[in-house]
Protein backbone atom coordinates (compact mmCIF):
# COMPACT_ATOMS: atom_id res chain seq x y z
CA UNK A 1 0.00 0.00 0.00
CA UNK A 2 1.09 3.54 -0.73
CA UNK A 3 1.00 4.53 2.93
CA UNK A 4 3.79 2.00 3.69
CA UNK A 5 6.04 2.79 0.73
CA UNK A 6 8.08 5.51 2.44
CA UNK A 7 8.96 3.26 5.40
CA UNK A 8 9.60 0.25 3.17
CA UNK A 9 11.85 2.27 0.88
CA UNK A 10 13.89 3.52 3.86
CA UNK A 11 14.14 -0.07 5.13
CA UNK A 12 15.37 -1.36 1.77
CA UNK A 13 18.00 1.40 1.71
CA UNK A 14 19.08 0.50 5.23
CA UNK A 15 19.45 -3.19 4.46
CA UNK A 16 21.30 -2.47 1.22
CA UNK A 17 23.67 -0.10 3.01
CA UNK A 18 24.45 -2.75 5.62
CA UNK A 19 25.53 -5.23 2.95
CA UNK A 20 29.30 -5.75 3.14
CA UNK A 21 29.68 -7.34 -0.30
CA UNK A 22 30.09 -4.56 -2.86
CA UNK A 23 28.49 -6.26 -5.87
CA UNK A 24 25.44 -7.31 -3.85
CA UNK A 25 25.11 -3.82 -2.33
CA UNK A 26 25.34 -2.17 -5.76
CA UNK A 27 22.70 -4.55 -7.10
CA UNK A 28 20.42 -3.59 -4.22
CA UNK A 29 21.00 0.10 -4.95
CA UNK A 30 20.11 -0.57 -8.60
CA UNK A 31 16.90 -2.23 -7.40
CA UNK A 32 16.15 0.86 -5.30
CA UNK A 33 16.73 3.07 -8.34
CA UNK A 34 14.38 0.85 -10.33
CA UNK A 35 11.64 1.43 -7.79
CA UNK A 36 12.09 5.19 -8.29
CA UNK A 37 12.36 5.02 -12.05
CA UNK A 38 9.16 3.20 -12.89
CA UNK A 39 6.22 5.44 -13.60
CA UNK A 40 2.50 5.09 -14.00
CA UNK A 41 0.32 2.13 -13.22
CA UNK A 42 3.15 -0.37 -13.78
CA UNK A 43 5.20 1.03 -10.89
CA UNK A 44 5.21 -0.77 -7.56
CA UNK A 45 6.26 2.42 -5.72
CA UNK A 46 5.20 6.04 -6.08
CA UNK A 47 8.20 8.27 -6.90
CA UNK A 48 7.24 10.84 -4.24
CA UNK A 49 7.16 8.06 -1.65
CA UNK A 50 10.63 6.96 -2.76
CA UNK A 51 11.96 10.49 -2.23
CA UNK A 52 10.21 10.62 1.14
CA UNK A 53 11.79 7.27 2.04
CA UNK A 54 15.19 8.58 1.05
CA UNK A 55 14.63 11.61 3.27
CA UNK A 56 13.58 9.33 6.15
CA UNK A 57 16.71 7.22 5.66
CA UNK A 58 18.98 10.25 5.95
CA UNK A 59 16.96 11.83 8.77
CA UNK A 60 16.31 8.75 10.94
CA UNK A 61 18.85 6.07 10.05
CA UNK A 62 22.01 7.40 8.40
CA UNK A 63 23.86 8.86 11.39
CA UNK A 64 23.28 5.84 13.64
CA UNK A 65 24.05 3.38 10.86
CA UNK A 66 27.52 4.89 10.49
CA UNK A 67 28.42 3.25 13.80
CA UNK A 68 27.91 -0.17 12.18
CA UNK A 69 29.03 0.84 8.69
CA UNK A 70 31.91 3.34 9.10
CA UNK A 71 32.34 3.60 5.32
CA UNK A 72 28.70 4.59 4.82
CA UNK A 73 29.38 8.17 3.70
CA UNK A 74 31.81 6.89 1.06
CA UNK A 75 29.38 4.19 -0.02
CA UNK A 76 26.60 6.74 -0.41
CA UNK A 77 28.85 9.14 -2.35
CA UNK A 78 30.34 6.52 -4.66
CA UNK A 79 27.48 4.06 -5.12
CA UNK A 80 24.05 5.21 -3.99
CA UNK A 81 23.93 8.82 -5.16
CA UNK A 82 25.34 8.15 -8.65
CA UNK A 83 22.80 5.37 -9.11
CA UNK A 84 19.89 7.53 -7.93
CA UNK A 85 21.04 10.46 -10.10
CA UNK A 86 20.21 8.35 -13.12
CA UNK A 87 16.52 8.25 -12.17
CA UNK A 88 15.76 11.20 -9.88
CA UNK A 89 16.16 14.91 -10.50
CA UNK A 90 19.23 16.34 -8.82
CA UNK A 91 17.08 18.92 -7.02
CA UNK A 92 15.05 16.15 -5.35
CA UNK A 93 18.21 14.37 -4.23
CA UNK A 94 19.88 17.50 -2.91
CA UNK A 95 16.76 18.45 -0.97
CA UNK A 96 16.89 15.27 1.13
CA UNK A 97 20.59 14.40 1.22
CA UNK A 98 23.09 15.85 3.71
CA UNK A 99 25.19 18.47 1.91
CA UNK A 100 28.41 16.89 3.16
CA UNK A 101 27.75 13.93 0.86
CA UNK A 102 27.76 16.04 -2.30
CA UNK A 103 31.05 16.57 -4.00
CA UNK A 104 31.64 20.09 -5.21
PDB file of C-alpha atoms in Angstrom:
ATOM      1  CA  UNK A   1       0.000   0.000   0.000  1.00  0.00           C
ATOM      2  CA  UNK A   2       1.090   3.540  -0.731  1.00  0.00           C
ATOM      3  CA  UNK A   3       0.999   4.530   2.931  1.00  0.00           C
ATOM      4  CA  UNK A   4       3.787   1.997   3.689  1.00  0.00           C
ATOM      5  CA  UNK A   5       6.037   2.787   0.732  1.00  0.00           C
ATOM      6  CA  UNK A   6       8.076   5.513   2.445  1.00  0.00           C
ATOM      7  CA  UNK A   7       8.961   3.265   5.398  1.00  0.00           C
ATOM      8  CA  UNK A   8       9.600   0.249   3.174  1.00  0.00           C
ATOM      9  CA  UNK A   9      11.851   2.274   0.884  1.00  0.00           C
ATOM     10  CA  UNK A  10      13.886   3.515   3.863  1.00  0.00           C
ATOM     11  CA  UNK A  11      14.144  -0.070   5.134  1.00  0.00           C
ATOM     12  CA  UNK A  12      15.374  -1.360   1.773  1.00  0.00           C
ATOM     13  CA  UNK A  13      18.002   1.397   1.710  1.00  0.00           C
ATOM     14  CA  UNK A  14      19.082   0.505   5.231  1.00  0.00           C
ATOM     15  CA  UNK A  15      19.454  -3.187   4.459  1.00  0.00           C
ATOM     16  CA  UNK A  16      21.297  -2.473   1.221  1.00  0.00           C
ATOM     17  CA  UNK A  17      23.667  -0.099   3.006  1.00  0.00           C
ATOM     18  CA  UNK A  18      24.452  -2.746   5.624  1.00  0.00           C
ATOM     19  CA  UNK A  19      25.535  -5.227   2.946  1.00  0.00           C
ATOM     20  CA  UNK A  20      29.300  -5.748   3.141  1.00  0.00           C
ATOM     21  CA  UNK A  21      29.681  -7.336  -0.300  1.00  0.00           C
ATOM     22  CA  UNK A  22      30.086  -4.556  -2.857  1.00  0.00           C
ATOM     23  CA  UNK A  23      28.486  -6.261  -5.871  1.00  0.00           C
ATOM     24  CA  UNK A  24      25.443  -7.307  -3.846  1.00  0.00           C
ATOM     25  CA  UNK A  25      25.111  -3.823  -2.333  1.00  0.00           C
ATOM     26  CA  UNK A  26      25.342  -2.165  -5.756  1.00  0.00           C
ATOM     27  CA  UNK A  27      22.697  -4.545  -7.104  1.00  0.00           C
ATOM     28  CA  UNK A  28      20.422  -3.591  -4.220  1.00  0.00           C
ATOM     29  CA  UNK A  29      20.999   0.098  -4.953  1.00  0.00           C
ATOM     30  CA  UNK A  30      20.109  -0.574  -8.599  1.00  0.00           C
ATOM     31  CA  UNK A  31      16.900  -2.231  -7.401  1.00  0.00           C
ATOM     32  CA  UNK A  32      16.151   0.862  -5.305  1.00  0.00           C
ATOM     33  CA  UNK A  33      16.726   3.070  -8.339  1.00  0.00           C
ATOM     34  CA  UNK A  34      14.378   0.854 -10.334  1.00  0.00           C
ATOM     35  CA  UNK A  35      11.640   1.435  -7.788  1.00  0.00           C
ATOM     36  CA  UNK A  36      12.092   5.188  -8.295  1.00  0.00           C
ATOM     37  CA  UNK A  37      12.357   5.022 -12.053  1.00  0.00           C
ATOM     38  CA  UNK A  38       9.156   3.204 -12.888  1.00  0.00           C
ATOM     39  CA  UNK A  39       6.221   5.443 -13.599  1.00  0.00           C
ATOM     40  CA  UNK A  40       2.505   5.088 -13.996  1.00  0.00           C
ATOM     41  CA  UNK A  41       0.320   2.126 -13.218  1.00  0.00           C
ATOM     42  CA  UNK A  42       3.155  -0.368 -13.780  1.00  0.00           C
ATOM     43  CA  UNK A  43       5.197   1.030 -10.891  1.00  0.00           C
ATOM     44  CA  UNK A  44       5.211  -0.767  -7.564  1.00  0.00           C
ATOM     45  CA  UNK A  45       6.257   2.423  -5.718  1.00  0.00           C
ATOM     46  CA  UNK A  46       5.205   6.043  -6.082  1.00  0.00           C
ATOM     47  CA  UNK A  47       8.196   8.270  -6.898  1.00  0.00           C
ATOM     48  CA  UNK A  48       7.236  10.836  -4.241  1.00  0.00           C
ATOM     49  CA  UNK A  49       7.162   8.056  -1.646  1.00  0.00           C
ATOM     50  CA  UNK A  50      10.634   6.957  -2.755  1.00  0.00           C
ATOM     51  CA  UNK A  51      11.965  10.487  -2.233  1.00  0.00           C
ATOM     52  CA  UNK A  52      10.213  10.624   1.143  1.00  0.00           C
ATOM     53  CA  UNK A  53      11.786   7.272   2.040  1.00  0.00           C
ATOM     54  CA  UNK A  54      15.195   8.576   1.053  1.00  0.00           C
ATOM     55  CA  UNK A  55      14.628  11.613   3.273  1.00  0.00           C
ATOM     56  CA  UNK A  56      13.583   9.334   6.150  1.00  0.00           C
ATOM     57  CA  UNK A  57      16.710   7.216   5.659  1.00  0.00           C
ATOM     58  CA  UNK A  58      18.979  10.246   5.953  1.00  0.00           C
ATOM     59  CA  UNK A  59      16.962  11.831   8.775  1.00  0.00           C
ATOM     60  CA  UNK A  60      16.308   8.751  10.936  1.00  0.00           C
ATOM     61  CA  UNK A  61      18.853   6.072  10.046  1.00  0.00           C
ATOM     62  CA  UNK A  62      22.006   7.397   8.397  1.00  0.00           C
ATOM     63  CA  UNK A  63      23.856   8.860  11.392  1.00  0.00           C
ATOM     64  CA  UNK A  64      23.276   5.837  13.640  1.00  0.00           C
ATOM     65  CA  UNK A  65      24.048   3.378  10.856  1.00  0.00           C
ATOM     66  CA  UNK A  66      27.519   4.890  10.492  1.00  0.00           C
ATOM     67  CA  UNK A  67      28.419   3.245  13.803  1.00  0.00           C
ATOM     68  CA  UNK A  68      27.914  -0.170  12.183  1.00  0.00           C
ATOM     69  CA  UNK A  69      29.035   0.840   8.695  1.00  0.00           C
ATOM     70  CA  UNK A  70      31.906   3.343   9.102  1.00  0.00           C
ATOM     71  CA  UNK A  71      32.340   3.602   5.318  1.00  0.00           C
ATOM     72  CA  UNK A  72      28.699   4.585   4.818  1.00  0.00           C
ATOM     73  CA  UNK A  73      29.379   8.173   3.701  1.00  0.00           C
ATOM     74  CA  UNK A  74      31.812   6.889   1.057  1.00  0.00           C
ATOM     75  CA  UNK A  75      29.383   4.186  -0.025  1.00  0.00           C
ATOM     76  CA  UNK A  76      26.596   6.740  -0.413  1.00  0.00           C
ATOM     77  CA  UNK A  77      28.847   9.141  -2.352  1.00  0.00           C
ATOM     78  CA  UNK A  78      30.343   6.519  -4.664  1.00  0.00           C
ATOM     79  CA  UNK A  79      27.483   4.062  -5.118  1.00  0.00           C
ATOM     80  CA  UNK A  80      24.048   5.208  -3.991  1.00  0.00           C
ATOM     81  CA  UNK A  81      23.931   8.817  -5.163  1.00  0.00           C
ATOM     82  CA  UNK A  82      25.342   8.150  -8.653  1.00  0.00           C
ATOM     83  CA  UNK A  83      22.796   5.373  -9.114  1.00  0.00           C
ATOM     84  CA  UNK A  84      19.893   7.527  -7.932  1.00  0.00           C
ATOM     85  CA  UNK A  85      21.040  10.457 -10.097  1.00  0.00           C
ATOM     86  CA  UNK A  86      20.212   8.349 -13.120  1.00  0.00           C
ATOM     87  CA  UNK A  87      16.515   8.250 -12.167  1.00  0.00           C
ATOM     88  CA  UNK A  88      15.761  11.203  -9.877  1.00  0.00           C
ATOM     89  CA  UNK A  89      16.159  14.909 -10.500  1.00  0.00           C
ATOM     90  CA  UNK A  90      19.232  16.340  -8.815  1.00  0.00           C
ATOM     91  CA  UNK A  91      17.082  18.923  -7.019  1.00  0.00           C
ATOM     92  CA  UNK A  92      15.054  16.155  -5.347  1.00  0.00           C
ATOM     93  CA  UNK A  93      18.209  14.374  -4.233  1.00  0.00           C
ATOM     94  CA  UNK A  94      19.883  17.503  -2.913  1.00  0.00           C
ATOM     95  CA  UNK A  95      16.760  18.453  -0.972  1.00  0.00           C
ATOM     96  CA  UNK A  96      16.888  15.266   1.130  1.00  0.00           C
ATOM     97  CA  UNK A  97      20.593  14.398   1.220  1.00  0.00           C
ATOM     98  CA  UNK A  98      23.089  15.854   3.710  1.00  0.00           C
ATOM     99  CA  UNK A  99      25.190  18.474   1.915  1.00  0.00           C
ATOM    100  CA  UNK A 100      28.415  16.892   3.164  1.00  0.00           C
ATOM    101  CA  UNK A 101      27.754  13.933   0.857  1.00  0.00           C
ATOM    102  CA  UNK A 102      27.763  16.041  -2.303  1.00  0.00           C
ATOM    103  CA  UNK A 103      31.054  16.570  -4.003  1.00  0.00           C
ATOM    104  CA  UNK A 104      31.643  20.092  -5.210  1.00  0.00           C
TER     105      UNK A 104
END
